[in-house]
mmCIF file of C-alpha atoms in Angstrom:
data_model
loop_
_atom_site.group_PDB
_atom_site.id
_atom_site.type_symbol
_atom_site.label_atom_id
_atom_site.label_comp_id
_atom_site.label_asym_id
_atom_site.label_seq_id
_atom_site.Cartn_x
_atom_site.Cartn_y
_atom_site.Cartn_z
ATOM 1 C CA MET K 1 17.853 -2.661 -6.042
ATOM 2 C CA GLU K 2 16.284 -4.447 -8.991
ATOM 3 C CA ILE K 3 14.704 -7.895 -8.639
ATOM 4 C CA LYS K 4 13.348 -9.984 -11.494
ATOM 5 C CA SER K 5 9.975 -11.224 -10.315
ATOM 6 C CA ASN K 6 7.120 -12.813 -12.227
ATOM 7 C CA GLY K 7 8.971 -12.051 -15.466
ATOM 8 C CA THR K 8 9.197 -8.343 -14.652
ATOM 9 C CA ARG K 9 11.985 -6.169 -13.265
ATOM 10 C CA ILE K 10 10.754 -4.741 -9.975
ATOM 11 C CA HIS K 11 12.502 -1.861 -8.221
ATOM 12 C CA VAL K 12 12.893 -2.443 -4.490
ATOM 13 C CA LYS K 13 13.990 0.033 -1.811
ATOM 14 C CA GLU K 14 15.315 -1.315 1.492
ATOM 15 C CA GLN K 15 15.873 0.555 4.740
ATOM 16 C CA GLY K 16 16.657 -0.454 8.289
ATOM 17 C CA SER K 17 17.307 -3.906 9.661
ATOM 18 C CA GLY K 18 15.735 -6.434 11.931
ATOM 19 C CA GLU K 19 14.529 -9.987 12.086
ATOM 20 C CA LEU K 20 10.995 -8.902 11.118
ATOM 21 C CA ALA K 21 10.434 -7.204 7.749
ATOM 22 C CA LEU K 22 7.683 -4.796 6.761
ATOM 23 C CA VAL K 23 6.848 -5.246 3.076
ATOM 24 C CA CYS K 24 5.246 -2.007 1.876
ATOM 25 C CA LEU K 25 3.040 -1.745 -1.225
ATOM 26 C CA HIS K 26 2.111 1.721 -2.491
ATOM 27 C CA TYR K 27 -1.065 3.395 -3.723
ATOM 28 C CA TYR K 28 -2.300 4.210 -7.236
ATOM 29 C CA GLY K 29 -0.153 7.241 -7.975
ATOM 30 C CA GLY K 30 2.744 6.464 -5.683
ATOM 31 C CA SER K 31 6.022 4.588 -5.587
ATOM 32 C CA SER K 32 8.310 2.941 -3.055
ATOM 33 C CA ARG K 33 9.297 6.379 -1.773
ATOM 34 C CA THR K 34 5.720 6.996 -0.622
ATOM 35 C CA TRP K 35 6.829 5.058 2.466
ATOM 36 C CA ASP K 36 10.046 7.006 3.185
ATOM 37 C CA ASP K 37 8.702 9.054 6.093
ATOM 38 C CA VAL K 38 7.011 6.043 7.689
ATOM 39 C CA ALA K 39 10.172 3.967 7.188
ATOM 40 C CA SER K 40 12.357 6.598 8.849
ATOM 41 C CA GLU K 41 10.260 6.185 12.011
ATOM 42 C CA LEU K 42 10.519 2.381 11.994
ATOM 43 C CA SER K 43 13.860 1.482 10.436
ATOM 44 C CA ASP K 44 15.591 1.260 13.804
ATOM 45 C CA ARG K 45 13.410 -1.758 14.622
ATOM 46 C CA TYR K 46 12.445 -3.394 11.350
ATOM 47 C CA ARG K 47 13.727 -4.165 7.910
ATOM 48 C CA ILE K 48 11.621 -2.041 5.551
ATOM 49 C CA VAL K 49 11.124 -3.406 2.025
ATOM 50 C CA ALA K 50 9.182 -1.098 -0.309
ATOM 51 C CA THR K 51 8.486 -1.970 -3.929
ATOM 52 C CA ASP K 52 7.446 -0.056 -7.023
ATOM 53 C CA HIS K 53 4.494 -1.863 -8.601
ATOM 54 C CA ARG K 54 5.046 -2.762 -12.250
ATOM 55 C CA GLY K 55 4.555 0.341 -14.388
ATOM 56 C CA TRP K 56 5.199 2.670 -11.433
ATOM 57 C CA GLY K 57 8.338 4.321 -10.088
ATOM 58 C CA ASP K 58 11.452 2.677 -11.497
ATOM 59 C CA SER K 59 9.953 -0.760 -12.145
ATOM 60 C CA GLU K 60 9.575 -2.223 -15.605
ATOM 61 C CA ALA K 61 6.306 -1.468 -17.391
ATOM 62 C CA PRO K 62 5.167 -4.458 -19.468
ATOM 63 C CA ALA K 63 2.339 -3.947 -21.934
ATOM 64 C CA ASP K 64 -0.101 -5.922 -19.805
ATOM 65 C CA GLY K 65 -0.395 -7.846 -16.553
ATOM 66 C CA TYR K 66 -1.906 -5.251 -14.215
ATOM 67 C CA ARG K 67 -4.573 -7.288 -12.485
ATOM 68 C CA ILE K 68 -4.465 -7.667 -8.699
ATOM 69 C CA ALA K 69 -3.128 -11.205 -9.107
ATOM 70 C CA ASP K 70 -0.260 -9.923 -11.274
ATOM 71 C CA LEU K 71 0.753 -7.271 -8.757
ATOM 72 C CA ALA K 72 0.487 -9.857 -5.979
ATOM 73 C CA ALA K 73 2.735 -12.284 -7.871
ATOM 74 C CA ASP K 74 5.307 -9.511 -8.360
ATOM 75 C CA ALA K 75 5.417 -8.832 -4.622
ATOM 76 C CA GLU K 76 5.498 -12.531 -3.758
ATOM 77 C CA GLY K 77 8.513 -12.955 -6.027
ATOM 78 C CA VAL K 78 10.335 -10.125 -4.265
ATOM 79 C CA ILE K 79 9.610 -11.680 -0.863
ATOM 80 C CA GLU K 80 10.953 -15.018 -2.090
ATOM 81 C CA ALA K 81 14.026 -13.483 -3.730
ATOM 82 C CA LEU K 82 14.935 -11.648 -0.525
ATOM 83 C CA GLY K 83 14.425 -14.796 1.520
ATOM 84 C CA LEU K 84 12.167 -13.086 4.052
ATOM 85 C CA GLN K 85 11.401 -15.536 6.842
ATOM 86 C CA ARG K 86 9.070 -13.330 8.903
ATOM 87 C CA TYR K 87 7.246 -10.336 7.526
ATOM 88 C CA VAL K 88 4.206 -8.096 7.805
ATOM 89 C CA LEU K 89 2.451 -6.863 4.674
ATOM 90 C CA VAL K 90 1.703 -3.132 4.698
ATOM 91 C CA GLY K 91 -0.521 -2.077 1.804
ATOM 92 C CA HIS K 92 -1.829 1.397 0.991
ATOM 93 C CA SER K 93 -4.976 1.865 -1.141
ATOM 94 C CA MET K 94 -4.348 -0.154 -4.334
ATOM 95 C CA GLY K 95 -1.443 -1.805 -2.517
ATOM 96 C CA GLY K 96 -3.898 -2.691 0.240
ATOM 97 C CA LYS K 97 -6.041 -4.686 -2.171
ATOM 98 C CA VAL K 98 -2.916 -6.466 -3.404
ATOM 99 C CA ALA K 99 -1.868 -7.187 0.187
ATOM 100 C CA GLN K 100 -5.285 -8.663 0.962
ATOM 101 C CA LEU K 101 -4.972 -11.135 -1.910
ATOM 102 C CA ILE K 102 -1.461 -12.177 -0.870
ATOM 103 C CA ALA K 103 -2.563 -12.641 2.746
ATOM 104 C CA SER K 104 -5.564 -14.705 1.650
ATOM 105 C CA ARG K 105 -3.115 -17.304 0.324
ATOM 106 C CA ARG K 106 -1.663 -17.745 3.819
ATOM 107 C CA PRO K 107 1.975 -17.687 2.715
ATOM 108 C CA GLY K 108 4.634 -19.040 5.022
ATOM 109 C CA GLY K 109 6.363 -16.288 6.974
ATOM 110 C CA LEU K 110 3.442 -13.857 6.903
ATOM 111 C CA GLU K 111 2.795 -12.715 10.475
ATOM 112 C CA GLY K 112 0.487 -9.737 10.108
ATOM 113 C CA LEU K 113 -1.410 -7.468 7.745
ATOM 114 C CA VAL K 114 -1.573 -3.671 7.889
ATOM 115 C CA LEU K 115 -4.077 -2.070 5.521
ATOM 116 C CA VAL K 116 -3.633 1.690 5.168
ATOM 117 C CA ALA K 117 -6.623 3.419 3.534
ATOM 118 C CA PRO K 118 -7.096 0.187 1.591
ATOM 119 C CA SER K 119 -9.214 -0.366 -1.449
ATOM 120 C CA PRO K 120 -11.820 -2.886 -0.276
ATOM 121 C CA PRO K 121 -11.971 -6.394 -1.737
ATOM 122 C CA SER K 122 -15.295 -5.727 -3.444
ATOM 123 C CA PRO K 123 -15.496 -3.917 -6.796
ATOM 124 C CA MET K 124 -15.847 -0.162 -6.616
ATOM 125 C CA VAL K 125 -18.977 0.930 -8.440
ATOM 126 C CA LEU K 126 -18.221 3.962 -10.581
ATOM 127 C CA SER K 127 -20.215 5.730 -13.252
ATOM 128 C CA ASP K 128 -18.605 6.065 -16.674
ATOM 129 C CA GLU K 129 -17.975 9.720 -15.881
ATOM 130 C CA GLN K 130 -16.300 8.919 -12.557
ATOM 131 C CA ARG K 131 -14.162 6.236 -14.196
ATOM 132 C CA ALA K 132 -13.093 8.664 -16.920
ATOM 133 C CA THR K 133 -12.207 11.257 -14.279
ATOM 134 C CA LEU K 134 -10.108 8.735 -12.367
ATOM 135 C CA THR K 135 -8.410 7.530 -15.546
ATOM 136 C CA GLY K 136 -7.468 11.106 -16.401
ATOM 137 C CA ALA K 137 -6.416 12.134 -12.907
ATOM 138 C CA TYR K 138 -2.687 11.690 -13.512
ATOM 139 C CA GLN K 139 -2.363 12.988 -17.070
ATOM 140 C CA SER K 140 -0.996 16.480 -16.394
ATOM 141 C CA ARG K 141 0.574 18.455 -13.602
ATOM 142 C CA ALA K 142 -2.602 20.488 -13.257
ATOM 143 C CA SER K 143 -4.800 17.405 -12.976
ATOM 144 C CA VAL K 144 -2.541 15.849 -10.335
ATOM 145 C CA GLU K 145 -2.511 19.065 -8.308
ATOM 146 C CA TYR K 146 -6.293 19.215 -8.442
ATOM 147 C CA VAL K 147 -6.587 15.625 -7.208
ATOM 148 C CA ILE K 148 -4.090 16.267 -4.390
ATOM 149 C CA ASP K 149 -5.980 19.324 -3.179
ATOM 150 C CA HIS K 150 -9.567 18.158 -3.648
ATOM 151 C CA VAL K 151 -9.505 14.364 -3.324
ATOM 152 C CA LEU K 152 -6.371 12.797 -1.869
ATOM 153 C CA THR K 153 -5.419 14.930 1.119
ATOM 154 C CA ALA K 154 -7.015 16.618 4.113
ATOM 155 C CA LYS K 155 -3.714 18.012 5.409
ATOM 156 C CA SER K 156 -1.388 20.109 3.279
ATOM 157 C CA LEU K 157 1.783 18.383 2.143
ATOM 158 C CA ASP K 158 5.056 20.241 2.379
ATOM 159 C CA ALA K 159 6.562 21.373 -0.917
ATOM 160 C CA THR K 160 8.917 18.394 -1.195
ATOM 161 C CA ARG K 161 6.255 15.764 -0.608
ATOM 162 C CA ARG K 162 3.780 17.543 -2.872
ATOM 163 C CA GLU K 163 6.325 17.556 -5.689
ATOM 164 C CA GLN K 164 7.057 13.887 -5.041
ATOM 165 C CA VAL K 165 3.373 12.980 -5.452
ATOM 166 C CA ILE K 166 3.192 14.954 -8.694
ATOM 167 C CA GLU K 167 6.345 13.336 -10.090
ATOM 168 C CA ASP K 168 5.305 9.806 -9.131
ATOM 169 C CA SER K 169 1.806 10.248 -10.545
ATOM 170 C CA LEU K 170 3.043 11.587 -13.882
ATOM 171 C CA LYS K 171 5.920 9.117 -14.230
ATOM 172 C CA ALA K 172 3.793 5.962 -14.288
ATOM 173 C CA ALA K 173 3.270 4.128 -17.554
ATOM 174 C CA PRO K 174 -0.036 4.840 -19.344
ATOM 175 C CA GLN K 175 -1.034 1.169 -19.176
ATOM 176 C CA ALA K 176 -0.483 1.114 -15.405
ATOM 177 C CA LYS K 177 -2.536 4.276 -14.942
ATOM 178 C CA ALA K 178 -5.390 2.899 -17.039
ATOM 179 C CA ALA K 179 -5.428 -0.586 -15.500
ATOM 180 C CA TRP K 180 -6.459 0.360 -11.975
ATOM 181 C CA PRO K 181 -9.754 2.165 -12.724
ATOM 182 C CA ASN K 182 -10.608 -0.039 -15.691
ATOM 183 C CA VAL K 183 -9.482 -3.476 -14.493
ATOM 184 C CA ALA K 184 -8.158 -4.007 -10.955
ATOM 185 C CA LEU K 185 -10.618 -1.686 -9.217
ATOM 186 C CA ARG K 186 -13.449 -3.753 -10.684
ATOM 187 C CA GLU K 187 -12.068 -7.070 -9.461
ATOM 188 C CA ASP K 188 -13.909 -8.961 -6.746
ATOM 189 C CA ILE K 189 -11.654 -10.751 -4.246
ATOM 190 C CA THR K 190 -14.213 -10.915 -1.438
ATOM 191 C CA GLU K 191 -14.333 -14.702 -1.447
ATOM 192 C CA ALA K 192 -10.546 -14.917 -1.212
ATOM 193 C CA VAL K 193 -10.106 -12.530 1.729
ATOM 194 C CA ALA K 194 -12.283 -14.700 3.946
ATOM 195 C CA SER K 195 -9.163 -16.879 4.211
ATOM 196 C CA VAL K 196 -7.006 -14.162 5.804
ATOM 197 C CA ASN K 197 -5.951 -15.608 9.161
ATOM 198 C CA VAL K 198 -3.182 -13.324 10.451
ATOM 199 C CA PRO K 199 -3.638 -10.366 12.831
ATOM 200 C CA THR K 200 -4.941 -7.446 10.774
ATOM 201 C CA ILE K 201 -5.314 -3.715 11.362
ATOM 202 C CA VAL K 202 -7.029 -1.212 9.085
ATOM 203 C CA ILE K 203 -5.783 2.381 9.333
ATOM 204 C CA SER K 204 -8.293 4.852 7.939
ATOM 205 C CA GLY K 205 -8.129 8.620 7.624
ATOM 206 C CA GLU K 206 -11.130 10.301 9.229
ATOM 207 C CA LEU K 207 -11.505 12.578 6.185
ATOM 208 C CA ASP K 208 -10.581 10.066 3.469
ATOM 209 C CA GLN K 209 -12.648 10.777 0.342
ATOM 210 C CA VAL K 210 -11.405 7.772 -1.645
ATOM 211 C CA ASP K 211 -11.902 4.753 0.608
ATOM 212 C CA GLY K 212 -13.564 6.332 3.606
ATOM 213 C CA VAL K 213 -14.357 4.936 7.031
ATOM 214 C CA ALA K 214 -17.973 4.135 6.101
ATOM 215 C CA THR K 215 -16.885 2.262 2.970
ATOM 216 C CA LEU K 216 -14.354 0.190 4.889
ATOM 217 C CA GLN K 217 -16.884 -0.568 7.622
ATOM 218 C CA ALA K 218 -19.349 -1.804 5.008
ATOM 219 C CA GLU K 219 -17.108 -3.472 2.432
ATOM 220 C CA LEU K 220 -13.923 -4.642 4.175
ATOM 221 C CA LEU K 221 -14.299 -5.149 7.918
ATOM 222 C CA PRO K 222 -17.176 -7.657 7.665
ATOM 223 C CA ARG K 223 -15.058 -9.751 5.304
ATOM 224 C CA ILE K 224 -12.012 -9.890 7.596
ATOM 225 C CA PRO K 225 -13.931 -10.154 10.882
ATOM 226 C CA HIS K 226 -10.890 -10.206 13.150
ATOM 227 C CA ALA K 227 -9.504 -6.967 11.698
ATOM 228 C CA ALA K 228 -9.229 -3.963 14.011
ATOM 229 C CA LEU K 229 -9.948 -0.420 12.801
ATOM 230 C CA HIS K 230 -7.868 2.628 13.743
ATOM 231 C CA ILE K 231 -9.038 6.058 12.579
ATOM 232 C CA LEU K 232 -6.537 8.897 12.143
ATOM 233 C CA PRO K 233 -8.215 12.233 13.017
ATOM 234 C CA GLY K 234 -8.171 15.000 10.416
ATOM 235 C CA THR K 235 -6.368 12.854 7.860
ATOM 236 C CA GLY K 236 -7.175 12.096 4.216
ATOM 237 C CA HIS K 237 -6.260 9.279 1.865
ATOM 238 C CA LEU K 238 -2.505 9.884 1.754
ATOM 239 C CA SER K 239 -1.833 9.160 5.430
ATOM 240 C CA PRO K 240 1.719 7.816 4.820
ATOM 241 C CA LEU K 241 2.536 11.327 3.582
ATOM 242 C CA GLU K 242 0.055 13.402 5.590
ATOM 243 C CA ALA K 243 0.639 11.747 8.970
ATOM 244 C CA PRO K 244 3.635 9.407 8.676
ATOM 245 C CA ALA K 245 4.570 9.502 12.363
ATOM 246 C CA ASP K 246 1.018 8.569 13.326
ATOM 247 C CA VAL K 247 0.935 5.712 10.795
ATOM 248 C CA ALA K 248 4.293 4.474 12.077
ATOM 249 C CA ARG K 249 3.112 4.562 15.691
ATOM 250 C CA VAL K 250 0.018 2.525 14.869
ATOM 251 C CA ILE K 251 2.098 -0.027 12.969
ATOM 252 C CA ALA K 252 4.650 -0.344 15.788
ATOM 253 C CA ARG K 253 1.913 -0.721 18.397
ATOM 254 C CA PHE K 254 0.125 -3.334 16.287
ATOM 255 C CA VAL K 255 3.302 -5.339 15.711
ATOM 256 C CA GLY K 256 4.279 -5.126 19.373
ATOM 257 C CA ALA K 257 0.885 -6.349 20.523
ATOM 258 C CA ASN K 258 0.335 -9.110 17.974
ATOM 259 C CA ILE K 259 3.656 -10.381 16.686
ATOM 260 C CA PRO K 260 6.028 -11.706 19.355
ATOM 261 C CA ALA K 261 9.750 -11.320 18.904
ATOM 262 C CA ARG K 262 11.341 -14.703 18.350
ATOM 263 C CA ARG K 263 14.956 -13.774 18.722
ATOM 264 C CA ILE K 264 16.523 -11.851 21.585
ATOM 265 C CA ASP K 265 20.058 -10.642 21.024
ATOM 266 C CA SER K 266 22.601 -10.996 23.802
ATOM 267 C CA LYS K 267 22.654 -7.302 24.648
ATOM 268 C CA ALA K 268 18.871 -7.147 25.049
ATOM 269 C CA ALA K 269 18.946 -10.273 27.218
ATOM 270 C CA GLU K 270 21.407 -8.793 29.715
#
């Protein structure tokens, strides 16, 4: 499905059904299909809406507009176009920073926030060399494979998922690849996230080398004080692909505990 949002054509993938929607925002290097394995575990209970950020997957790739606020506006437009009345934002890494900004605006219908290996709201301090390495991480098949094996994962991906990560990473537009390390990663939204007022859970991989447990404890959790932390043992940064069933279980438990069902169908009521 294609939705025109914020002046840009955004590709949207929907699965499942339910009165409550999970709006899933992917990481730097991914696409809407990053969430497929998590969605397959949850689609019997929820409507799963996964987007491709501008410049990624099958979404349009304008020349500019890759700040966190731009990506947030794209997602907000999709939510409005689909008429979602009740939803939980689920953001992974870069998508987690986008989700934090959206949640800070306290939009109507937002009932919860799930941050999966999220980029914290504070700027990431990188040396010029580190920034150059990150900027070049998705330029060739060899560079993507190196990043998968040495940075992104702690558990081996099966051949299909590994190939998916490589394809998604290489497919993205050059301007989208460059914008995260050079623009959005440097943005400071710490003041904004103090306004987040919905139930929030942070899911962190024990072995995450990108946005690790210690970083999240120092840079994110103090800024969203009511957020709970769940650590996935033996897992790296790509938990939606490394441990999708575990991620899905944590999400379902969080939703069940914090977001009451508002409609009971006749069969369930019997």
